[in-house]
Amino acid sequence: MKIKDIAALLSAQILTPEISVETEVHTACGSDMMSDVLAYVKDQAVLITGLNNPQVIRTADMMDMVCVVYVRGKKPDRLSLELAVKSNICVLCTDMPMFSCCGILYDNGLRGA
Amino acid sequence: MMDAIKFVYTVPGDDFSAAGQASADLKSKLKTMGVDPKSLRNIAISLYEGEINLAIHAGGGQITVLVYPDKVQMFLDDEGPGIADIPLAMTEGYSGASDAVRSLGFGAGMGLPNMKKYTDEFDIQSTVGQGTHIKMAVYLKD
């Protein structure tokens, strides 16, 4: 699916209009622990998280991810959004909780490792 | 051995939001230099973990990177509290991090193990009260 499909499925707001939502993605992971993302994630394109600090975007950048979805209504700060744009990472935010987001995306074809 | 291209970064110990700047900058530079994607990611992840450690455990430190045609060496030096039991610190899941650090998404006890996992050479020397010195290298693919 494309990033714009994720936004539609999760009723998510797109916070980085500068970044294309036409990018095709096939894999995702959900975690609030960046240490675990760095340790266990392999070739995932989308990070779903409820953690809100600039290290979320740094972590996604190091892992070559292309999209970060903030759940539970979390809104990243200005620094996070600036880093995301600089790293060509699309940022979405949704009011849905993590479990629901993962379930919906899995049900529509996204997979984990 | 051929002359290396050298990059030096100072990591502040009092600004968590700035941690990762050195890793991001190095990743960008190495990408421009044509380093292969897998090696690039391994370098970025291992250095990023080290940079986070410098910021949250050591009160800051210095990163020196030497880029050779066949490998990238990374040296992380700090004058922080040091590590009393290195084998314990290298154990996956063991962490001396505070709840405050965990609330920032780190401190799962994966930092040092990750650095070893993603590099081809890893050495750590530490003296309590004096600091920690880590040397890592990632071999570059043709």
PDB file of C-alpha atoms in Angstrom:
ATOM      1  CA  MET A   1       0.000   0.000   0.000  1.00  0.00           C
ATOM      2  CA  LYS A   2       0.987   3.624  -0.286  1.00  0.00           C
ATOM      3  CA  ILE A   3       1.536   6.036   2.608  1.00  0.00           C
ATOM      4  CA  LYS A   4      -1.626   7.863   1.598  1.00  0.00           C
ATOM      5  CA  ASP A   5      -3.547   4.588   2.082  1.00  0.00           C
ATOM      6  CA  ILE A   6      -2.201   4.345   5.653  1.00  0.00           C
ATOM      7  CA  ALA A   7      -3.393   7.888   6.302  1.00  0.00           C
ATOM      8  CA  ALA A   8      -6.865   7.024   5.005  1.00  0.00           C
ATOM      9  CA  LEU A   9      -7.130   3.711   6.911  1.00  0.00           C
ATOM     10  CA  LEU A  10      -6.089   5.313  10.216  1.00  0.00           C
ATOM     11  CA  SER A  11      -7.963   8.591   9.676  1.00  0.00           C
ATOM     12  CA  ALA A  12      -4.578  10.171  10.155  1.00  0.00           C
ATOM     13  CA  GLN A  13      -3.477  13.729   9.644  1.00  0.00           C
ATOM     14  CA  ILE A  14      -0.477  14.271   7.346  1.00  0.00           C
ATOM     15  CA  LEU A  15       1.967  16.582   9.157  1.00  0.00           C
ATOM     16  CA  THR A  16       4.629  16.767   6.453  1.00  0.00           C
ATOM     17  CA  PRO A  17       2.909  17.977   3.281  1.00  0.00           C
ATOM     18  CA  GLU A  18       6.363  18.466   1.712  1.00  0.00           C
ATOM     19  CA  ILE A  19       6.946  14.691   1.667  1.00  0.00           C
ATOM     20  CA  SER A  20       5.339  12.432  -0.920  1.00  0.00           C
ATOM     21  CA  VAL A  21       2.575  10.105   0.267  1.00  0.00           C
ATOM     22  CA  GLU A  22       2.804   8.096  -2.948  1.00  0.00           C
ATOM     23  CA  THR A  23       5.699   5.963  -1.628  1.00  0.00           C
ATOM     24  CA  GLU A  24       4.883   2.247  -1.650  1.00  0.00           C
ATOM     25  CA  VAL A  25       5.413   0.412   1.665  1.00  0.00           C
ATOM     26  CA  HIS A  26       5.074  -3.264   2.604  1.00  0.00           C
ATOM     27  CA  THR A  27       6.346  -3.577   6.177  1.00  0.00           C
ATOM     28  CA  ALA A  28       5.885  -1.891   9.553  1.00  0.00           C
ATOM     29  CA  CYS A  29       6.687  -2.177  13.243  1.00  0.00           C
ATOM     30  CA  GLY A  30       5.003  -0.781  16.333  1.00  0.00           C
ATOM     31  CA  SER A  31       6.989   0.183  19.435  1.00  0.00           C
ATOM     32  CA  ASP A  32       7.450   2.904  22.033  1.00  0.00           C
ATOM     33  CA  MET A  33      10.940   1.613  22.778  1.00  0.00           C
ATOM     34  CA  MET A  34      13.483   2.936  20.296  1.00  0.00           C
ATOM     35  CA  SER A  35      16.137   0.565  21.671  1.00  0.00           C
ATOM     36  CA  ASP A  36      13.997  -2.355  20.523  1.00  0.00           C
ATOM     37  CA  VAL A  37      13.382  -0.791  17.132  1.00  0.00           C
ATOM     38  CA  LEU A  38      17.140  -0.485  16.659  1.00  0.00           C
ATOM     39  CA  ALA A  39      17.714  -4.026  17.916  1.00  0.00           C
ATOM     40  CA  TYR A  40      15.035  -6.098  16.240  1.00  0.00           C
ATOM     41  CA  VAL A  41      13.613  -4.263  13.266  1.00  0.00           C
ATOM     42  CA  LYS A  42      14.811  -5.253   9.840  1.00  0.00           C
ATOM     43  CA  ASP A  43      13.859  -3.463   6.659  1.00  0.00           C
ATOM     44  CA  GLN A  44      10.598  -2.095   7.997  1.00  0.00           C
ATOM     45  CA  ALA A  45       9.375   1.000   6.206  1.00  0.00           C
ATOM     46  CA  VAL A  46       6.854   2.335   8.715  1.00  0.00           C
ATOM     47  CA  LEU A  47       7.281   3.032  12.451  1.00  0.00           C
ATOM     48  CA  ILE A  48       4.107   3.208  14.544  1.00  0.00           C
ATOM     49  CA  THR A  49       4.730   4.749  17.956  1.00  0.00           C
ATOM     50  CA  GLY A  50       3.227   6.592  20.891  1.00  0.00           C
ATOM     51  CA  LEU A  51       6.615   7.976  21.944  1.00  0.00           C
ATOM     52  CA  ASN A  52       7.039  11.636  21.226  1.00  0.00           C
ATOM     53  CA  ASN A  53      10.555  13.064  21.096  1.00  0.00           C
ATOM     54  CA  PRO A  54      13.069  13.851  18.334  1.00  0.00           C
ATOM     55  CA  GLN A  55      14.822  10.511  18.807  1.00  0.00           C
ATOM     56  CA  VAL A  56      11.821   8.817  17.171  1.00  0.00           C
ATOM     57  CA  ILE A  57      12.684  10.525  13.894  1.00  0.00           C
ATOM     58  CA  ARG A  58      16.418   9.962  14.426  1.00  0.00           C
ATOM     59  CA  THR A  59      15.753   6.246  14.935  1.00  0.00           C
ATOM     60  CA  ALA A  60      13.567   6.036  11.828  1.00  0.00           C
ATOM     61  CA  ASP A  61      16.261   7.835   9.856  1.00  0.00           C
ATOM     62  CA  MET A  62      18.995   5.434  11.004  1.00  0.00           C
ATOM     63  CA  MET A  63      16.763   2.485  10.013  1.00  0.00           C
ATOM     64  CA  ASP A  64      16.010   3.968   6.557  1.00  0.00           C
ATOM     65  CA  MET A  65      12.286   4.134   7.347  1.00  0.00           C
ATOM     66  CA  VAL A  66      10.067   6.333   5.193  1.00  0.00           C
ATOM     67  CA  CYS A  67       7.035   6.965   7.429  1.00  0.00           C
ATOM     68  CA  VAL A  68       6.339   7.517  11.148  1.00  0.00           C
ATOM     69  CA  VAL A  69       2.798   7.227  12.517  1.00  0.00           C
ATOM     70  CA  TYR A  70       2.138   8.819  15.913  1.00  0.00           C
ATOM     71  CA  VAL A  71      -0.770   7.142  17.714  1.00  0.00           C
ATOM     72  CA  ARG A  72      -3.062   8.144  20.594  1.00  0.00           C
ATOM     73  CA  GLY A  73      -3.236  11.715  19.319  1.00  0.00           C
ATOM     74  CA  LYS A  74       0.445  12.458  19.923  1.00  0.00           C
ATOM     75  CA  LYS A  75       1.688  15.473  17.989  1.00  0.00           C
ATOM     76  CA  PRO A  76       5.432  15.752  17.339  1.00  0.00           C
ATOM     77  CA  ASP A  77       7.198  19.000  18.140  1.00  0.00           C
ATOM     78  CA  ARG A  78       8.669  21.415  15.589  1.00  0.00           C
ATOM     79  CA  LEU A  79      12.186  19.943  15.838  1.00  0.00           C
ATOM     80  CA  SER A  80      10.868  16.448  15.089  1.00  0.00           C
ATOM     81  CA  LEU A  81       9.007  17.679  12.029  1.00  0.00           C
ATOM     82  CA  GLU A  82      12.047  19.606  10.787  1.00  0.00           C
ATOM     83  CA  LEU A  83      14.199  16.497  11.175  1.00  0.00           C
ATOM     84  CA  ALA A  84      11.581  14.407   9.382  1.00  0.00           C
ATOM     85  CA  VAL A  85      11.446  16.717   6.383  1.00  0.00           C
ATOM     86  CA  LYS A  86      15.243  16.861   6.250  1.00  0.00           C
ATOM     87  CA  SER A  87      15.359  13.050   6.300  1.00  0.00           C
ATOM     88  CA  ASN A  88      12.527  12.683   3.771  1.00  0.00           C
ATOM     89  CA  ILE A  89      10.310  10.898   6.313  1.00  0.00           C
ATOM     90  CA  CYS A  90       6.537  11.310   6.084  1.00  0.00           C
ATOM     91  CA  VAL A  91       4.863  11.965   9.452  1.00  0.00           C
ATOM     92  CA  LEU A  92       1.263  11.026  10.217  1.00  0.00           C
ATOM     93  CA  CYS A  93      -0.729  11.294  13.429  1.00  0.00           C
ATOM     94  CA  THR A  94      -3.925   9.558  14.417  1.00  0.00           C
ATOM     95  CA  ASP A  95      -6.162   9.474  17.476  1.00  0.00           C
ATOM     96  CA  MET A  96      -6.332   5.666  17.271  1.00  0.00           C
ATOM     97  CA  PRO A  97      -4.423   3.540  19.824  1.00  0.00           C
ATOM     98  CA  MET A  98      -1.408   1.460  18.833  1.00  0.00           C
ATOM     99  CA  PHE A  99      -3.176  -1.929  18.908  1.00  0.00           C
ATOM    100  CA  SER A 100      -5.960  -0.801  16.589  1.00  0.00           C
ATOM    101  CA  CYS A 101      -3.527   0.816  14.155  1.00  0.00           C
ATOM    102  CA  CYS A 102      -1.399  -2.320  13.921  1.00  0.00           C
ATOM    103  CA  GLY A 103      -4.485  -4.500  13.470  1.00  0.00           C
ATOM    104  CA  ILE A 104      -5.956  -2.368  10.719  1.00  0.00           C
ATOM    105  CA  LEU A 105      -2.691  -2.110   8.811  1.00  0.00           C
ATOM    106  CA  TYR A 106      -2.000  -5.844   9.160  1.00  0.00           C
ATOM    107  CA  ASP A 107      -5.514  -6.610   7.983  1.00  0.00           C
ATOM    108  CA  ASN A 108      -4.861  -4.509   4.896  1.00  0.00           C
ATOM    109  CA  GLY A 109      -1.606  -6.175   3.941  1.00  0.00           C
ATOM    110  CA  LEU A 110       1.269  -4.593   5.882  1.00  0.00           C
ATOM    111  CA  ARG A 111       3.562  -7.141   7.535  1.00  0.00           C
ATOM    112  CA  GLY A 112       6.255  -7.205  10.216  1.00  0.00           C
ATOM    113  CA  ALA A 113       9.739  -8.690   9.993  1.00  0.00           C
TER     114      ALA A 113
ATOM    115  CA  MET B   1      47.407   1.582   5.169  1.00  0.00           C
ATOM    116  CA  MET B   2      46.064   4.467   3.102  1.00  0.00           C
ATOM    117  CA  ASP B   3      45.348   7.816   4.720  1.00  0.00           C
ATOM    118  CA  ALA B   4      41.887   7.951   6.206  1.00  0.00           C
ATOM    119  CA  ILE B   5      39.273  10.662   5.936  1.00  0.00           C
ATOM    120  CA  LYS B   6      38.647  11.872   9.467  1.00  0.00           C
ATOM    121  CA  PHE B   7      35.513  13.281  11.079  1.00  0.00           C
ATOM    122  CA  VAL B   8      35.341  14.470  14.692  1.00  0.00           C
ATOM    123  CA  TYR B   9      32.155  15.193  16.642  1.00  0.00           C
ATOM    124  CA  THR B  10      31.562  16.482  20.157  1.00  0.00           C
ATOM    125  CA  VAL B  11      28.459  15.047  21.822  1.00  0.00           C
ATOM    126  CA  PRO B  12      26.903  17.282  24.494  1.00  0.00           C
ATOM    127  CA  GLY B  13      25.843  15.625  27.714  1.00  0.00           C
ATOM    128  CA  ASP B  14      23.023  17.948  28.601  1.00  0.00           C
ATOM    129  CA  ASP B  15      20.920  17.992  25.445  1.00  0.00           C
ATOM    130  CA  PHE B  16      19.105  14.741  24.733  1.00  0.00           C
ATOM    131  CA  SER B  17      17.266  16.192  21.731  1.00  0.00           C
ATOM    132  CA  ALA B  18      20.633  16.884  20.062  1.00  0.00           C
ATOM    133  CA  ALA B  19      21.806  13.268  20.409  1.00  0.00           C
ATOM    134  CA  GLY B  20      21.934  11.684  16.981  1.00  0.00           C
ATOM    135  CA  GLN B  21      23.208  14.736  15.138  1.00  0.00           C
ATOM    136  CA  ALA B  22      26.654  13.228  14.684  1.00  0.00           C
ATOM    137  CA  SER B  23      25.267   9.892  13.434  1.00  0.00           C
ATOM    138  CA  ALA B  24      22.900  11.616  11.025  1.00  0.00           C
ATOM    139  CA  ASP B  25      25.671  13.834   9.708  1.00  0.00           C
ATOM    140  CA  LEU B  26      28.060  10.911   9.258  1.00  0.00           C
ATOM    141  CA  LYS B  27      25.387   8.821   7.541  1.00  0.00           C
ATOM    142  CA  SER B  28      24.734  11.643   5.107  1.00  0.00           C
ATOM    143  CA  LYS B  29      28.445  12.109   4.367  1.00  0.00           C
ATOM    144  CA  LEU B  30      29.108   8.383   3.881  1.00  0.00           C
ATOM    145  CA  LYS B  31      26.082   8.081   1.612  1.00  0.00           C
ATOM    146  CA  THR B  32      27.513  10.851  -0.557  1.00  0.00           C
ATOM    147  CA  MET B  33      30.831   8.991  -0.576  1.00  0.00           C
ATOM    148  CA  GLY B  34      29.075   5.928  -2.013  1.00  0.00           C
ATOM    149  CA  VAL B  35      29.179   3.565   0.976  1.00  0.00           C
ATOM    150  CA  ASP B  36      26.923   0.538   0.326  1.00  0.00           C
ATOM    151  CA  PRO B  37      23.458   0.677   1.987  1.00  0.00           C
ATOM    152  CA  LYS B  38      23.914  -2.306   4.345  1.00  0.00           C
ATOM    153  CA  SER B  39      27.245  -1.099   5.714  1.00  0.00           C
ATOM    154  CA  LEU B  40      25.828   2.400   5.915  1.00  0.00           C
ATOM    155  CA  ARG B  41      22.934   1.252   8.086  1.00  0.00           C
ATOM    156  CA  ASN B  42      25.211  -0.804  10.339  1.00  0.00           C
ATOM    157  CA  ILE B  43      27.509   2.187  10.832  1.00  0.00           C
ATOM    158  CA  ALA B  44      24.574   4.530  11.468  1.00  0.00           C
ATOM    159  CA  ILE B  45      22.860   2.270  14.022  1.00  0.00           C
ATOM    160  CA  SER B  46      26.009   1.400  15.975  1.00  0.00           C
ATOM    161  CA  LEU B  47      27.205   4.995  16.114  1.00  0.00           C
ATOM    162  CA  TYR B  48      23.733   6.241  17.034  1.00  0.00           C
ATOM    163  CA  GLU B  49      23.542   3.798  19.954  1.00  0.00           C
ATOM    164  CA  GLY B  50      26.966   4.986  21.073  1.00  0.00           C
ATOM    165  CA  GLU B  51      25.982   8.600  20.730  1.00  0.00           C
ATOM    166  CA  ILE B  52      22.857   8.035  22.834  1.00  0.00           C
ATOM    167  CA  ASN B  53      25.024   6.364  25.501  1.00  0.00           C
ATOM    168  CA  LEU B  54      27.400   9.329  25.534  1.00  0.00           C
ATOM    169  CA  ALA B  55      24.470  11.706  25.979  1.00  0.00           C
ATOM    170  CA  ILE B  56      22.538   9.824  28.657  1.00  0.00           C
ATOM    171  CA  HIS B  57      25.200   7.930  30.616  1.00  0.00           C
ATOM    172  CA  ALA B  58      28.545   9.668  30.196  1.00  0.00           C
ATOM    173  CA  GLY B  59      27.742  13.361  30.360  1.00  0.00           C
ATOM    174  CA  GLY B  60      28.869  13.775  26.767  1.00  0.00           C
ATOM    175  CA  GLY B  61      32.004  12.781  24.925  1.00  0.00           C
ATOM    176  CA  GLN B  62      33.856  12.737  21.661  1.00  0.00           C
ATOM    177  CA  ILE B  63      33.398  10.691  18.492  1.00  0.00           C
ATOM    178  CA  THR B  64      36.208  10.230  16.001  1.00  0.00           C
ATOM    179  CA  VAL B  65      35.534   8.493  12.698  1.00  0.00           C
ATOM    180  CA  LEU B  66      38.179   7.284  10.272  1.00  0.00           C
ATOM    181  CA  VAL B  67      36.991   6.297   6.792  1.00  0.00           C
ATOM    182  CA  TYR B  68      39.253   3.910   4.883  1.00  0.00           C
ATOM    183  CA  PRO B  69      38.509   2.381   1.473  1.00  0.00           C
ATOM    184  CA  ASP B  70      37.714  -0.981   3.076  1.00  0.00           C
ATOM    185  CA  LYS B  71      36.331  -0.063   6.514  1.00  0.00           C
ATOM    186  CA  VAL B  72      35.011   2.669   8.769  1.00  0.00           C
ATOM    187  CA  GLN B  73      36.495   2.929  12.258  1.00  0.00           C
ATOM    188  CA  MET B  74      34.630   4.697  15.049  1.00  0.00           C
ATOM    189  CA  PHE B  75      36.113   5.766  18.393  1.00  0.00           C
ATOM    190  CA  LEU B  76      33.856   6.914  21.228  1.00  0.00           C
ATOM    191  CA  ASP B  77      35.632   8.454  24.195  1.00  0.00           C
ATOM    192  CA  ASP B  78      34.183   9.889  27.361  1.00  0.00           C
ATOM    193  CA  GLU B  79      35.248  10.905  30.831  1.00  0.00           C
ATOM    194  CA  GLY B  80      32.031   9.729  32.448  1.00  0.00           C
ATOM    195  CA  PRO B  81      31.449   7.435  35.427  1.00  0.00           C
ATOM    196  CA  GLY B  82      32.770   4.341  33.629  1.00  0.00           C
ATOM    197  CA  ILE B  83      31.362   0.799  33.664  1.00  0.00           C
ATOM    198  CA  ALA B  84      32.137  -1.449  36.625  1.00  0.00           C
ATOM    199  CA  ASP B  85      31.099  -4.764  35.065  1.00  0.00           C
ATOM    200  CA  ILE B  86      31.536  -4.792  31.277  1.00  0.00           C
ATOM    201  CA  PRO B  87      30.298  -8.387  30.693  1.00  0.00           C
ATOM    202  CA  LEU B  88      27.106  -7.507  32.595  1.00  0.00           C
ATOM    203  CA  ALA B  89      26.693  -4.295  30.606  1.00  0.00           C
ATOM    204  CA  MET B  90      27.093  -6.313  27.398  1.00  0.00           C
ATOM    205  CA  THR B  91      24.208  -8.609  28.392  1.00  0.00           C
ATOM    206  CA  GLU B  92      21.065  -8.053  26.317  1.00  0.00           C
ATOM    207  CA  GLY B  93      18.336  -6.587  28.491  1.00  0.00           C
ATOM    208  CA  TYR B  94      20.592  -5.372  31.292  1.00  0.00           C
ATOM    209  CA  SER B  95      20.430  -1.632  31.773  1.00  0.00           C
ATOM    210  CA  GLY B  96      21.607   0.855  34.337  1.00  0.00           C
ATOM    211  CA  ALA B  97      19.355   3.512  32.854  1.00  0.00           C
ATOM    212  CA  SER B  98      16.967   5.535  34.973  1.00  0.00           C
ATOM    213  CA  ASP B  99      13.194   5.572  34.520  1.00  0.00           C
ATOM    214  CA  ALA B 100      13.637   9.036  33.017  1.00  0.00           C
ATOM    215  CA  VAL B 101      15.824   7.592  30.273  1.00  0.00           C
ATOM    216  CA  ARG B 102      13.363   4.747  29.671  1.00  0.00           C
ATOM    217  CA  SER B 103      10.566   7.260  29.277  1.00  0.00           C
ATOM    218  CA  LEU B 104      12.575   8.690  26.373  1.00  0.00           C
ATOM    219  CA  GLY B 105      12.472   5.329  24.572  1.00  0.00           C
ATOM    220  CA  PHE B 106      15.926   4.077  25.521  1.00  0.00           C
ATOM    221  CA  GLY B 107      17.472   2.087  28.356  1.00  0.00           C
ATOM    222  CA  ALA B 108      16.211  -1.347  27.288  1.00  0.00           C
ATOM    223  CA  GLY B 109      19.677  -2.756  27.762  1.00  0.00           C
ATOM    224  CA  MET B 110      20.298  -3.123  24.046  1.00  0.00           C
ATOM    225  CA  GLY B 111      22.767  -0.294  23.422  1.00  0.00           C
ATOM    226  CA  LEU B 112      26.127  -2.012  23.839  1.00  0.00           C
ATOM    227  CA  PRO B 113      24.875  -5.397  22.509  1.00  0.00           C
ATOM    228  CA  ASN B 114      23.535  -3.594  19.448  1.00  0.00           C
ATOM    229  CA  MET B 115      26.830  -1.852  18.865  1.00  0.00           C
ATOM    230  CA  LYS B 116      28.589  -5.213  18.906  1.00  0.00           C
ATOM    231  CA  LYS B 117      25.895  -6.851  16.769  1.00  0.00           C
ATOM    232  CA  TYR B 118      26.060  -4.286  13.974  1.00  0.00           C
ATOM    233  CA  THR B 119      29.856  -3.991  13.757  1.00  0.00           C
ATOM    234  CA  ASP B 120      32.652  -6.276  12.545  1.00  0.00           C
ATOM    235  CA  GLU B 121      35.094  -5.170  15.250  1.00  0.00           C
ATOM    236  CA  PHE B 122      34.126  -4.069  18.745  1.00  0.00           C
ATOM    237  CA  ASP B 123      36.309  -3.311  21.759  1.00  0.00           C
ATOM    238  CA  ILE B 124      35.407  -1.587  25.006  1.00  0.00           C
ATOM    239  CA  GLN B 125      37.717  -0.419  27.779  1.00  0.00           C
ATOM    240  CA  SER B 126      36.373   1.285  30.862  1.00  0.00           C
ATOM    241  CA  THR B 127      37.646   2.482  34.237  1.00  0.00           C
ATOM    242  CA  VAL B 128      35.232   3.460  36.970  1.00  0.00           C
ATOM    243  CA  GLY B 129      35.566   7.143  37.716  1.00  0.00           C
ATOM    244  CA  GLN B 130      37.661   7.815  34.627  1.00  0.00           C
ATOM    245  CA  GLY B 131      35.576   7.010  31.581  1.00  0.00           C
ATOM    246  CA  THR B 132      34.924   4.610  28.723  1.00  0.00           C
ATOM    247  CA  HIS B 133      36.630   4.097  25.382  1.00  0.00           C
ATOM    248  CA  ILE B 134      34.953   2.153  22.586  1.00  0.00           C
ATOM    249  CA  LYS B 135      36.505   1.215  19.268  1.00  0.00           C
ATOM    250  CA  MET B 136      34.283  -0.180  16.512  1.00  0.00           C
ATOM    251  CA  ALA B 137      34.744  -0.933  12.828  1.00  0.00           C
ATOM    252  CA  VAL B 138      32.417  -1.877   9.990  1.00  0.00           C
ATOM    253  CA  TYR B 139      33.920  -3.477   6.897  1.00  0.00           C
ATOM    254  CA  LEU B 140      32.774  -1.993   3.614  1.00  0.00           C
ATOM    255  CA  LYS B 141      31.498  -4.123   0.770  1.00  0.00           C
ATOM    256  CA  ASP B 142      32.930  -3.631  -2.731  1.00  0.00           C
TER     257      ASP B 142
END
